[in-house]
Amino acid sequence: MMFRRLIYKDSSFYKKVLGISVPIALQSLITTGVNVMDTIMIGAVGETQLSAVSLANQFINIYHILCMGIGMGASVLVARFFGMGEQKAVRKTIAIMLRFCLGIATLFCLVTAAAPHFVMHIYTEEKPIIAEGMVYLKWSVITYYLLGLSLTCTIVLRNVGKTTMPLYTSIGAFFLNVGANYIFIFGKLGMPAMGVAGAALGTLVARIFECGVICGFLFFREDRIAFRIPKPCPRFPQECSARHRQWCRWEMSGTHRSPACRSSPK
C-alpha cells in the first residue's frame, strides 16, 4: 500500500522529469569529460605526462567544485524569484553570482600563473612531473574564466527550463576538444607536436566555444530572464534611442542606471 502511494501515475510527469534530468546528467558528464579526455589522450605520450596532467586537473577540479557551489546556491534564488515573476530580482541574483564566479576565477588565475610550481608540489615531489604539470597549468590560466562562466550560466538556464541547448553545446565542445587534442598533442595537420601544452590548448579551444555559445545565448538571446549586458550610454541624453533606453532599464545588476539613461526622455 505504501509503495503504491509513492508511484505517481501521470505519465506526463515522468516525461517532464526525464526531459529535464537526462540532459542535465549528460551535460555534467560531458563537461567533466573534457578534462578527462586530456588525461586519456596524453597517456599515449608518456607516463610522466599522464601523471602531470592528471594531477594538474585535480587542482582545476577544486575550482570546478567551487563554481558548482556558487551556481547551485544562486539557482535556489533564481528558481524562486523566477517562479514569483520577480525578473529584476532574478537578474540581480545572476549578476551577484557572476561577480563571485569571476572573483574566484581571478584568484585561481593568479595562483596558477604566479606559483604553478607550488601547486604541483602539493600533489607530488617528482621534478619531471612537476615540470610537465607547470606547463599544463600555465596554458590553462584563461580556462578558469571560461569554465566558471559557462558552468554557472548553464545552471541558470536549467532553472528556466533551458536544458537541451547547453547539452548540445557541451557535446560540440567535447568533440572539438578531442579533435584539437589530436592535432596539438600529436602534431597533426601541419602543427608541431606540443604534448602537454597541446592538451591544455585543446581544452582552451573547447572552453572558448562552450563559453561563447552558452554565455552568448544567456546575455543576448534568452528572453525569459532577459538578462542583458547594457551598452554604455552616450554622453548626451538626446542621443539615446528608444531601444537603447530599454537596454538601460533592464539594469543588469539591478542596482542603478547611468545618469544619461535616467535623464533621457521617455
Short mmCIF file of N, CA, C and O in Angstrom, two decimals, residues 109-242:
data_model
loop_
_atom_site.label_atom_id
_atom_site.label_comp_id
_atom_site.label_asym_id
_atom_site.label_seq_id
_atom_site.Cartn_x
_atom_site.Cartn_y
_atom_site.Cartn_z
N CYS A 109 43.43 32.11 -11.12
CA CYS A 109 44.34 32.52 -12.19
C CYS A 109 45.65 33.06 -11.63
O CYS A 109 46.74 32.73 -12.12
N LEU A 110 45.56 33.89 -10.61
CA LEU A 110 46.75 34.48 -10.02
C LEU A 110 47.63 33.41 -9.39
O LEU A 110 48.86 33.42 -9.55
N VAL A 111 47.02 32.48 -8.66
CA VAL A 111 47.79 31.41 -8.02
C VAL A 111 48.45 30.53 -9.08
O VAL A 111 49.63 30.19 -8.98
N THR A 112 47.69 30.18 -10.13
CA THR A 112 48.23 29.31 -11.17
C THR A 112 49.34 29.98 -11.95
O THR A 112 50.35 29.35 -12.28
N ALA A 113 49.15 31.28 -12.26
CA ALA A 113 50.16 31.99 -13.05
C ALA A 113 51.40 32.31 -12.24
O ALA A 113 52.53 32.26 -12.76
N ALA A 114 51.21 32.64 -10.96
CA ALA A 114 52.34 33.09 -10.14
C ALA A 114 53.08 31.93 -9.47
O ALA A 114 54.30 32.02 -9.25
N ALA A 115 52.37 30.86 -9.14
CA ALA A 115 53.02 29.78 -8.38
C ALA A 115 52.61 28.41 -8.87
O ALA A 115 52.10 27.58 -8.10
N PRO A 116 52.82 28.09 -10.16
CA PRO A 116 52.46 26.75 -10.64
C PRO A 116 53.31 25.65 -9.99
O PRO A 116 52.82 24.54 -9.78
N HIS A 117 54.55 25.99 -9.67
CA HIS A 117 55.42 25.00 -9.01
C HIS A 117 54.86 24.63 -7.64
O HIS A 117 54.85 23.46 -7.25
N PHE A 118 54.37 25.62 -6.91
CA PHE A 118 53.79 25.38 -5.59
C PHE A 118 52.55 24.50 -5.72
O PHE A 118 52.34 23.58 -4.91
N VAL A 119 51.72 24.77 -6.71
CA VAL A 119 50.50 23.98 -6.91
C VAL A 119 50.84 22.52 -7.18
O VAL A 119 50.27 21.61 -6.57
N MET A 120 51.78 22.28 -8.08
CA MET A 120 52.14 20.91 -8.40
C MET A 120 52.86 20.23 -7.24
O MET A 120 52.73 19.01 -7.04
N HIS A 121 53.61 20.99 -6.47
CA HIS A 121 54.36 20.41 -5.35
C HIS A 121 53.42 19.90 -4.26
O HIS A 121 53.82 19.06 -3.45
N ILE A 122 52.17 20.40 -4.25
CA ILE A 122 51.19 19.91 -3.28
C ILE A 122 50.89 18.43 -3.54
O ILE A 122 50.68 17.66 -2.60
N TYR A 123 50.91 18.03 -4.80
CA TYR A 123 50.50 16.67 -5.18
C TYR A 123 51.66 15.71 -5.36
O TYR A 123 51.47 14.49 -5.25
N THR A 124 52.84 16.20 -5.69
CA THR A 124 53.96 15.31 -5.94
C THR A 124 55.28 16.05 -5.70
O THR A 124 55.32 17.29 -5.75
N GLU A 125 56.34 15.27 -5.46
CA GLU A 125 57.67 15.84 -5.30
C GLU A 125 58.60 15.45 -6.44
O GLU A 125 59.78 15.84 -6.44
N GLU A 126 58.08 14.72 -7.41
CA GLU A 126 58.90 14.30 -8.54
C GLU A 126 59.06 15.46 -9.52
O GLU A 126 58.08 15.96 -10.07
N LYS A 127 60.29 15.86 -9.76
CA LYS A 127 60.56 17.05 -10.56
C LYS A 127 60.09 16.94 -12.01
O LYS A 127 59.57 17.93 -12.55
N PRO A 128 60.27 15.81 -12.68
CA PRO A 128 59.77 15.73 -14.07
C PRO A 128 58.26 15.94 -14.17
O PRO A 128 57.78 16.61 -15.08
N ILE A 129 57.53 15.38 -13.21
CA ILE A 129 56.07 15.54 -13.22
C ILE A 129 55.70 16.98 -12.91
O ILE A 129 54.79 17.56 -13.53
N ILE A 130 56.39 17.59 -11.97
CA ILE A 130 56.13 18.99 -11.64
C ILE A 130 56.39 19.88 -12.84
O ILE A 130 55.60 20.80 -13.14
N ALA A 131 57.47 19.63 -13.56
CA ALA A 131 57.80 20.46 -14.72
C ALA A 131 56.72 20.35 -15.81
O ALA A 131 56.30 21.37 -16.39
N GLU A 132 56.26 19.13 -16.08
CA GLU A 132 55.21 18.97 -17.09
C GLU A 132 53.89 19.56 -16.61
O GLU A 132 53.14 20.17 -17.39
N GLY A 133 53.60 19.39 -15.34
CA GLY A 133 52.37 19.95 -14.79
C GLY A 133 52.35 21.47 -14.82
O GLY A 133 51.30 22.08 -15.05
N MET A 134 53.48 22.08 -14.62
CA MET A 134 53.58 23.54 -14.70
C MET A 134 53.24 24.04 -16.10
O MET A 134 52.56 25.07 -16.26
N VAL A 135 53.69 23.30 -17.11
CA VAL A 135 53.37 23.68 -18.50
C VAL A 135 51.86 23.62 -18.72
O VAL A 135 51.26 24.54 -19.29
N TYR A 136 51.24 22.57 -18.24
CA TYR A 136 49.79 22.41 -18.41
C TYR A 136 49.03 23.52 -17.70
O TYR A 136 48.08 24.09 -18.25
N LEU A 137 49.43 23.83 -16.48
CA LEU A 137 48.74 24.87 -15.71
C LEU A 137 48.89 26.24 -16.35
O LEU A 137 47.94 27.05 -16.36
N LYS A 138 50.07 26.55 -16.87
CA LYS A 138 50.28 27.87 -17.48
C LYS A 138 49.39 28.07 -18.71
O LYS A 138 48.92 29.18 -18.96
N TRP A 139 49.17 27.01 -19.44
CA TRP A 139 48.29 27.10 -20.60
C TRP A 139 46.82 27.11 -20.20
O TRP A 139 45.95 27.41 -21.03
N SER A 140 46.53 26.76 -18.96
CA SER A 140 45.14 26.64 -18.50
C SER A 140 44.64 27.86 -17.74
O SER A 140 43.52 27.84 -17.23
N VAL A 141 45.45 28.90 -17.65
CA VAL A 141 45.10 30.05 -16.82
C VAL A 141 43.76 30.66 -17.25
O VAL A 141 42.86 30.89 -16.43
N ILE A 142 43.60 30.91 -18.53
CA ILE A 142 42.39 31.58 -19.02
C ILE A 142 41.16 30.70 -18.90
O ILE A 142 40.03 31.19 -18.81
N THR A 143 41.36 29.39 -18.88
CA THR A 143 40.20 28.49 -18.85
C THR A 143 39.39 28.61 -17.57
O THR A 143 38.23 28.21 -17.54
N TYR A 144 39.97 29.16 -16.50
CA TYR A 144 39.20 29.35 -15.28
C TYR A 144 38.00 30.26 -15.53
O TYR A 144 36.88 29.96 -15.10
N TYR A 145 38.22 31.36 -16.20
CA TYR A 145 37.12 32.27 -16.51
C TYR A 145 36.09 31.60 -17.41
O TYR A 145 34.88 31.72 -17.18
N LEU A 146 36.55 30.91 -18.43
CA LEU A 146 35.64 30.29 -19.40
C LEU A 146 34.83 29.18 -18.75
O LEU A 146 33.61 29.08 -18.95
N LEU A 147 35.49 28.33 -17.97
CA LEU A 147 34.80 27.24 -17.31
C LEU A 147 33.79 27.76 -16.30
O LEU A 147 32.65 27.29 -16.24
N GLY A 148 34.19 28.74 -15.50
CA GLY A 148 33.30 29.28 -14.48
C GLY A 148 32.06 29.93 -15.07
O GLY A 148 30.94 29.69 -14.61
N LEU A 149 32.24 30.74 -16.11
CA LEU A 149 31.11 31.42 -16.72
C LEU A 149 30.15 30.42 -17.38
O LEU A 149 28.93 30.52 -17.22
N SER A 150 30.70 29.48 -18.14
CA SER A 150 29.83 28.52 -18.83
C SER A 150 29.10 27.63 -17.83
O SER A 150 27.91 27.31 -18.01
N LEU A 151 29.77 27.26 -16.75
CA LEU A 151 29.16 26.36 -15.76
C LEU A 151 28.03 27.05 -15.01
O LEU A 151 26.92 26.51 -14.89
N THR A 152 28.27 28.26 -14.51
CA THR A 152 27.24 28.97 -13.75
C THR A 152 26.09 29.42 -14.64
O THR A 152 24.92 29.34 -14.23
N CYS A 153 26.39 29.86 -15.85
CA CYS A 153 25.31 30.27 -16.76
C CYS A 153 24.46 29.07 -17.18
O CYS A 153 23.24 29.20 -17.36
N THR A 154 25.08 27.92 -17.30
CA THR A 154 24.33 26.70 -17.61
C THR A 154 23.34 26.37 -16.50
O THR A 154 22.18 26.02 -16.76
N ILE A 155 23.77 26.51 -15.25
CA ILE A 155 22.89 26.22 -14.12
C ILE A 155 21.71 27.18 -14.12
O ILE A 155 20.57 26.79 -13.83
N VAL A 156 21.94 28.44 -14.45
CA VAL A 156 20.85 29.41 -14.53
C VAL A 156 19.86 29.02 -15.62
O VAL A 156 18.64 29.05 -15.41
N LEU A 157 20.36 28.64 -16.78
CA LEU A 157 19.48 28.25 -17.88
C LEU A 157 18.64 27.02 -17.52
O LEU A 157 17.48 26.90 -17.92
N ARG A 158 19.22 26.11 -16.76
CA ARG A 158 18.46 24.93 -16.34
C ARG A 158 17.25 25.33 -15.50
O ARG A 158 16.20 24.68 -15.56
N ASN A 159 17.40 26.37 -14.70
CA ASN A 159 16.32 26.78 -13.80
C ASN A 159 15.12 27.37 -14.53
O ASN A 159 14.05 27.49 -13.93
N VAL A 160 15.30 27.75 -15.78
CA VAL A 160 14.18 28.28 -16.55
C VAL A 160 13.79 27.31 -17.66
O VAL A 160 13.10 27.69 -18.62
N GLY A 161 14.20 26.07 -17.52
CA GLY A 161 13.78 25.03 -18.46
C GLY A 161 14.61 24.91 -19.71
O GLY A 161 14.26 24.13 -20.61
N LYS A 162 15.73 25.63 -19.81
CA LYS A 162 16.59 25.56 -20.99
C LYS A 162 17.68 24.52 -20.73
O LYS A 162 18.76 24.85 -20.24
N THR A 163 17.40 23.26 -21.02
CA THR A 163 18.36 22.19 -20.73
C THR A 163 19.02 21.61 -21.97
O THR A 163 20.15 21.12 -21.90
N THR A 164 18.33 21.64 -23.10
CA THR A 164 18.87 20.98 -24.29
C THR A 164 19.98 21.80 -24.96
O THR A 164 20.96 21.23 -25.45
N MET A 165 19.85 23.12 -24.98
CA MET A 165 20.86 23.95 -25.63
C MET A 165 22.24 23.80 -24.98
O MET A 165 23.24 23.57 -25.68
N PRO A 166 22.34 23.89 -23.63
CA PRO A 166 23.65 23.64 -23.01
C PRO A 166 24.18 22.23 -23.26
O PRO A 166 25.38 22.04 -23.40
N LEU A 167 23.26 21.26 -23.34
CA LEU A 167 23.70 19.88 -23.60
C LEU A 167 24.33 19.77 -24.99
O LEU A 167 25.43 19.22 -25.13
N TYR A 168 23.67 20.29 -26.01
CA TYR A 168 24.21 20.22 -27.36
C TYR A 168 25.53 20.99 -27.47
O TYR A 168 26.45 20.57 -28.18
N THR A 169 25.61 22.10 -26.74
CA THR A 169 26.85 22.88 -26.75
C THR A 169 27.99 22.09 -26.12
O THR A 169 29.11 22.08 -26.64
N SER A 170 27.72 21.42 -25.01
CA SER A 170 28.75 20.62 -24.35
C SER A 170 29.18 19.44 -25.21
O SER A 170 30.35 19.06 -25.22
N ILE A 171 28.23 18.84 -25.94
CA ILE A 171 28.60 17.75 -26.85
C ILE A 171 29.53 18.27 -27.94
O ILE A 171 30.54 17.65 -28.27
N GLY A 172 29.20 19.43 -28.50
CA GLY A 172 30.08 20.03 -29.50
C GLY A 172 31.45 20.36 -28.94
O GLY A 172 32.47 20.13 -29.61
N ALA A 173 31.48 20.89 -27.71
CA ALA A 173 32.76 21.22 -27.07
C ALA A 173 33.58 19.96 -26.82
O ALA A 173 34.82 19.98 -26.96
N PHE A 174 32.91 18.87 -26.48
CA PHE A 174 33.63 17.61 -26.21
C PHE A 174 34.34 17.12 -27.47
O PHE A 174 35.53 16.79 -27.43
N PHE A 175 33.62 17.06 -28.57
CA PHE A 175 34.23 16.57 -29.81
C PHE A 175 35.26 17.56 -30.35
O PHE A 175 36.26 17.15 -30.95
N LEU A 176 35.02 18.85 -30.13
CA LEU A 176 36.02 19.84 -30.53
C LEU A 176 37.30 19.66 -29.73
O LEU A 176 38.41 19.78 -30.26
N ASN A 177 37.15 19.33 -28.45
CA ASN A 177 38.32 19.09 -27.60
C ASN A 177 39.10 17.87 -28.06
O ASN A 177 40.33 17.89 -28.11
N VAL A 178 38.37 16.81 -28.42
CA VAL A 178 39.04 15.59 -28.91
C VAL A 178 39.82 15.89 -30.18
O VAL A 178 40.99 15.49 -30.33
N GLY A 179 39.19 16.61 -31.11
CA GLY A 179 39.88 16.94 -32.36
C GLY A 179 41.07 17.85 -32.14
O GLY A 179 42.15 17.64 -32.73
N ALA A 180 40.91 18.87 -31.29
CA ALA A 180 42.01 19.79 -31.02
C ALA A 180 43.15 19.09 -30.30
O ALA A 180 44.34 19.34 -30.57
N ASN A 181 42.82 18.20 -29.36
CA ASN A 181 43.85 17.42 -28.69
C ASN A 181 44.65 16.58 -29.68
O ASN A 181 45.89 16.51 -29.61
N TYR A 182 43.95 15.95 -30.58
CA TYR A 182 44.62 15.10 -31.58
C TYR A 182 45.59 15.92 -32.43
O TYR A 182 46.70 15.48 -32.73
N ILE A 183 45.17 17.13 -32.79
CA ILE A 183 46.01 17.97 -33.64
C ILE A 183 47.21 18.51 -32.87
O ILE A 183 48.36 18.45 -33.34
N PHE A 184 46.95 19.05 -31.67
CA PHE A 184 48.01 19.75 -30.94
C PHE A 184 48.93 18.81 -30.15
O PHE A 184 50.13 19.07 -30.04
N ILE A 185 48.38 17.74 -29.60
CA ILE A 185 49.22 16.83 -28.82
C ILE A 185 50.19 16.06 -29.73
O ILE A 185 51.39 15.98 -29.45
N PHE A 186 49.66 15.54 -30.82
CA PHE A 186 50.45 14.66 -31.67
C PHE A 186 51.02 15.35 -32.91
O PHE A 186 51.73 14.73 -33.70
N GLY A 187 50.72 16.64 -33.09
CA GLY A 187 51.28 17.39 -34.20
C GLY A 187 50.73 17.00 -35.56
O GLY A 187 51.49 16.68 -36.48
N LYS A 188 49.42 17.03 -35.71
CA LYS A 188 48.78 16.69 -36.97
C LYS A 188 48.39 17.96 -37.74
O LYS A 188 48.38 19.05 -37.20
N LEU A 189 48.10 17.78 -39.03
CA LEU A 189 47.67 18.87 -39.92
C LEU A 189 48.69 20.01 -39.97
O LEU A 189 48.32 21.20 -40.00
N GLY A 190 49.94 19.65 -39.93
CA GLY A 190 50.99 20.65 -40.03
C GLY A 190 51.36 21.35 -38.74
O GLY A 190 52.27 22.19 -38.72
N MET A 191 50.69 21.03 -37.64
CA MET A 191 51.01 21.65 -36.35
C MET A 191 52.14 20.89 -35.67
O MET A 191 52.28 19.68 -35.85
N PRO A 192 52.95 21.58 -34.86
CA PRO A 192 54.01 20.88 -34.12
C PRO A 192 53.43 20.06 -32.98
O PRO A 192 52.38 20.40 -32.43
N ALA A 193 54.10 18.95 -32.65
CA ALA A 193 53.66 18.12 -31.52
C ALA A 193 53.96 18.86 -30.22
O ALA A 193 55.11 19.10 -29.88
N MET A 194 52.91 19.25 -29.48
CA MET A 194 53.08 20.08 -28.29
C MET A 194 52.98 19.30 -27.00
O MET A 194 53.27 19.84 -25.93
N GLY A 195 52.54 18.05 -27.05
CA GLY A 195 52.47 17.24 -25.84
C GLY A 195 51.50 17.79 -24.82
O GLY A 195 50.33 18.05 -25.11
N VAL A 196 51.99 18.02 -23.61
CA VAL A 196 51.16 18.51 -22.51
C VAL A 196 50.55 19.86 -22.84
O VAL A 196 49.37 20.12 -22.58
N ALA A 197 51.33 20.74 -23.42
CA ALA A 197 50.81 22.06 -23.81
C ALA A 197 49.69 21.92 -24.83
O ALA A 197 48.72 22.69 -24.81
N GLY A 198 49.78 20.93 -25.71
CA GLY A 198 48.73 20.71 -26.69
C GLY A 198 47.43 20.26 -26.05
O GLY A 198 46.34 20.65 -26.51
N ALA A 199 47.53 19.46 -24.99
CA ALA A 199 46.33 19.03 -24.27
C ALA A 199 45.62 20.23 -23.64
O ALA A 199 44.40 20.36 -23.70
N ALA A 200 46.41 21.11 -23.03
CA ALA A 200 45.83 22.30 -22.41
C ALA A 200 45.25 23.24 -23.47
O ALA A 200 44.19 23.84 -23.27
N LEU A 201 45.92 23.35 -24.60
CA LEU A 201 45.43 24.21 -25.68
C LEU A 201 44.14 23.67 -26.27
O LEU A 201 43.22 24.44 -26.59
N GLY A 202 44.04 22.36 -26.42
CA GLY A 202 42.81 21.76 -26.91
C GLY A 202 41.64 22.03 -25.98
O GLY A 202 40.53 22.34 -26.44
N THR A 203 41.89 21.94 -24.69
CA THR A 203 40.84 22.26 -23.72
C THR A 203 40.45 23.72 -23.78
O THR A 203 39.27 24.07 -23.67
N LEU A 204 41.43 24.59 -23.97
CA LEU A 204 41.16 26.03 -24.08
C LEU A 204 40.25 26.31 -25.27
O LEU A 204 39.29 27.09 -25.16
N VAL A 205 40.53 25.69 -26.40
CA VAL A 205 39.70 25.88 -27.60
C VAL A 205 38.26 25.44 -27.32
O VAL A 205 37.29 26.13 -27.68
N ALA A 206 38.11 24.28 -26.68
CA ALA A 206 36.78 23.76 -26.37
C ALA A 206 36.04 24.67 -25.40
O ALA A 206 34.83 24.92 -25.55
N ARG A 207 36.75 25.19 -24.39
CA ARG A 207 36.11 26.08 -23.41
C ARG A 207 35.70 27.40 -24.04
O ARG A 207 34.68 27.98 -23.67
N ILE A 208 36.49 27.92 -24.97
CA ILE A 208 36.12 29.15 -25.66
C ILE A 208 34.80 28.95 -26.42
O ILE A 208 33.89 29.79 -26.36
N PHE A 209 34.71 27.84 -27.12
CA PHE A 209 33.48 27.53 -27.86
C PHE A 209 32.30 27.40 -26.91
O PHE A 209 31.23 27.99 -27.12
N GLU A 210 32.47 26.61 -25.85
CA GLU A 210 31.38 26.36 -24.91
C GLU A 210 30.93 27.64 -24.22
O GLU A 210 29.73 27.93 -24.15
N CYS A 211 31.86 28.42 -23.72
CA CYS A 211 31.52 29.66 -23.03
C CYS A 211 30.89 30.66 -23.98
O CYS A 211 29.93 31.35 -23.63
N GLY A 212 31.43 30.76 -25.19
CA GLY A 212 30.89 31.71 -26.16
C GLY A 212 29.44 31.43 -26.51
O GLY A 212 28.62 32.36 -26.56
N VAL A 213 29.11 30.17 -26.72
CA VAL A 213 27.74 29.82 -27.11
C VAL A 213 26.78 29.97 -25.93
O VAL A 213 25.71 30.60 -26.07
N ILE A 214 27.13 29.42 -24.77
CA ILE A 214 26.22 29.44 -23.63
C ILE A 214 26.03 30.86 -23.10
O ILE A 214 24.90 31.32 -22.89
N CYS A 215 27.12 31.57 -22.87
CA CYS A 215 27.01 32.93 -22.35
C CYS A 215 26.41 33.87 -23.39
O CYS A 215 25.64 34.78 -23.05
N GLY A 216 26.74 33.66 -24.66
CA GLY A 216 26.13 34.47 -25.71
C GLY A 216 24.63 34.30 -25.75
O GLY A 216 23.88 35.27 -25.93
N PHE A 217 24.17 33.07 -25.57
CA PHE A 217 22.73 32.81 -25.56
C PHE A 217 22.06 33.49 -24.36
O PHE A 217 21.00 34.12 -24.50
N LEU A 218 22.66 33.36 -23.18
CA LEU A 218 22.06 33.95 -21.98
C LEU A 218 22.07 35.47 -22.04
O LEU A 218 21.09 36.13 -21.67
N PHE A 219 23.17 36.05 -22.52
CA PHE A 219 23.31 37.51 -22.48
C PHE A 219 22.62 38.23 -23.63
O PHE A 219 22.28 39.40 -23.50
N PHE A 220 22.40 37.52 -24.76
CA PHE A 220 21.89 38.23 -25.94
C PHE A 220 20.62 37.64 -26.55
O PHE A 220 19.92 38.35 -27.26
N ARG A 221 20.31 36.36 -26.27
CA ARG A 221 19.17 35.74 -26.95
C ARG A 221 18.06 35.29 -26.00
O ARG A 221 16.89 35.31 -26.39
N GLU A 222 18.39 34.85 -24.82
CA GLU A 222 17.42 34.30 -23.90
C GLU A 222 16.41 35.38 -23.51
O GLU A 222 16.80 36.48 -23.11
N ASP A 223 15.10 35.08 -23.58
CA ASP A 223 14.08 36.11 -23.37
C ASP A 223 13.19 35.88 -22.16
O ASP A 223 12.37 36.74 -21.83
N ARG A 224 13.35 34.76 -21.46
CA ARG A 224 12.51 34.53 -20.27
C ARG A 224 13.07 35.26 -19.05
O ARG A 224 12.32 35.73 -18.20
N ILE A 225 14.39 35.34 -18.97
CA ILE A 225 15.04 36.12 -17.91
C ILE A 225 15.36 37.51 -18.40
O ILE A 225 15.27 38.49 -17.65
N ALA A 226 15.75 37.64 -19.65
CA ALA A 226 16.12 38.92 -20.29
C ALA A 226 17.27 39.59 -19.55
O ALA A 226 17.27 40.79 -19.34
N PHE A 227 18.26 38.77 -19.19
CA PHE A 227 19.48 39.32 -18.57
C PHE A 227 20.37 39.85 -19.68
O PHE A 227 20.77 39.12 -20.57
N ARG A 228 20.66 41.12 -19.65
CA ARG A 228 21.45 41.74 -20.71
C ARG A 228 22.59 42.56 -20.12
O ARG A 228 22.49 43.10 -19.03
N ILE A 229 23.69 42.60 -20.87
CA ILE A 229 24.79 43.48 -20.52
C ILE A 229 24.56 44.79 -21.27
O ILE A 229 24.66 44.82 -22.50
N PRO A 230 24.20 45.87 -20.57
CA PRO A 230 23.83 47.11 -21.26
C PRO A 230 25.02 47.76 -21.94
O PRO A 230 26.14 47.68 -21.45
N LYS A 231 24.75 48.40 -23.07
CA LYS A 231 25.78 49.17 -23.74
C LYS A 231 26.02 50.45 -22.94
O LYS A 231 25.12 50.95 -22.28
N PRO A 232 27.25 51.00 -22.98
CA PRO A 232 27.49 52.26 -22.29
C PRO A 232 26.63 53.36 -22.89
O PRO A 232 26.50 53.48 -24.10
N CYS A 233 26.06 54.20 -22.04
CA CYS A 233 25.19 55.26 -22.51
C CYS A 233 26.01 56.35 -23.18
O CYS A 233 27.14 56.63 -22.78
N PRO A 234 25.47 57.00 -24.19
CA PRO A 234 26.19 58.09 -24.83
C PRO A 234 26.33 59.27 -23.89
O PRO A 234 25.69 59.35 -22.85
N ARG A 235 27.18 60.19 -24.28
CA ARG A 235 27.47 61.32 -23.41
C ARG A 235 26.26 62.23 -23.23
O ARG A 235 26.03 62.76 -22.14
N PHE A 236 25.46 62.39 -24.28
CA PHE A 236 24.33 63.30 -24.21
C PHE A 236 23.03 62.50 -24.23
O PHE A 236 22.86 61.60 -25.06
N PRO A 237 22.07 62.79 -23.33
CA PRO A 237 20.84 62.01 -23.22
C PRO A 237 20.06 61.97 -24.51
O PRO A 237 19.42 60.95 -24.82
N GLN A 238 20.05 63.06 -25.30
CA GLN A 238 19.25 63.08 -26.51
C GLN A 238 19.73 62.08 -27.55
O GLN A 238 19.03 61.79 -28.52
N GLU A 239 20.96 61.55 -27.37
CA GLU A 239 21.48 60.57 -28.31
C GLU A 239 20.94 59.17 -28.04
O GLU A 239 21.16 58.25 -28.82
N CYS A 240 20.26 58.99 -26.91
CA CYS A 240 19.72 57.68 -26.57
C CYS A 240 18.53 57.37 -27.46
O CYS A 240 17.58 58.15 -27.53
N SER A 241 18.58 56.25 -28.12
CA SER A 241 17.43 55.80 -28.89
C SER A 241 16.46 55.10 -27.96
O SER A 241 16.78 54.78 -26.81
N ALA A 242 15.25 54.86 -28.44
CA ALA A 242 14.25 54.18 -27.61
C ALA A 242 14.73 52.79 -27.23
O ALA A 242 14.54 52.34 -26.11
#
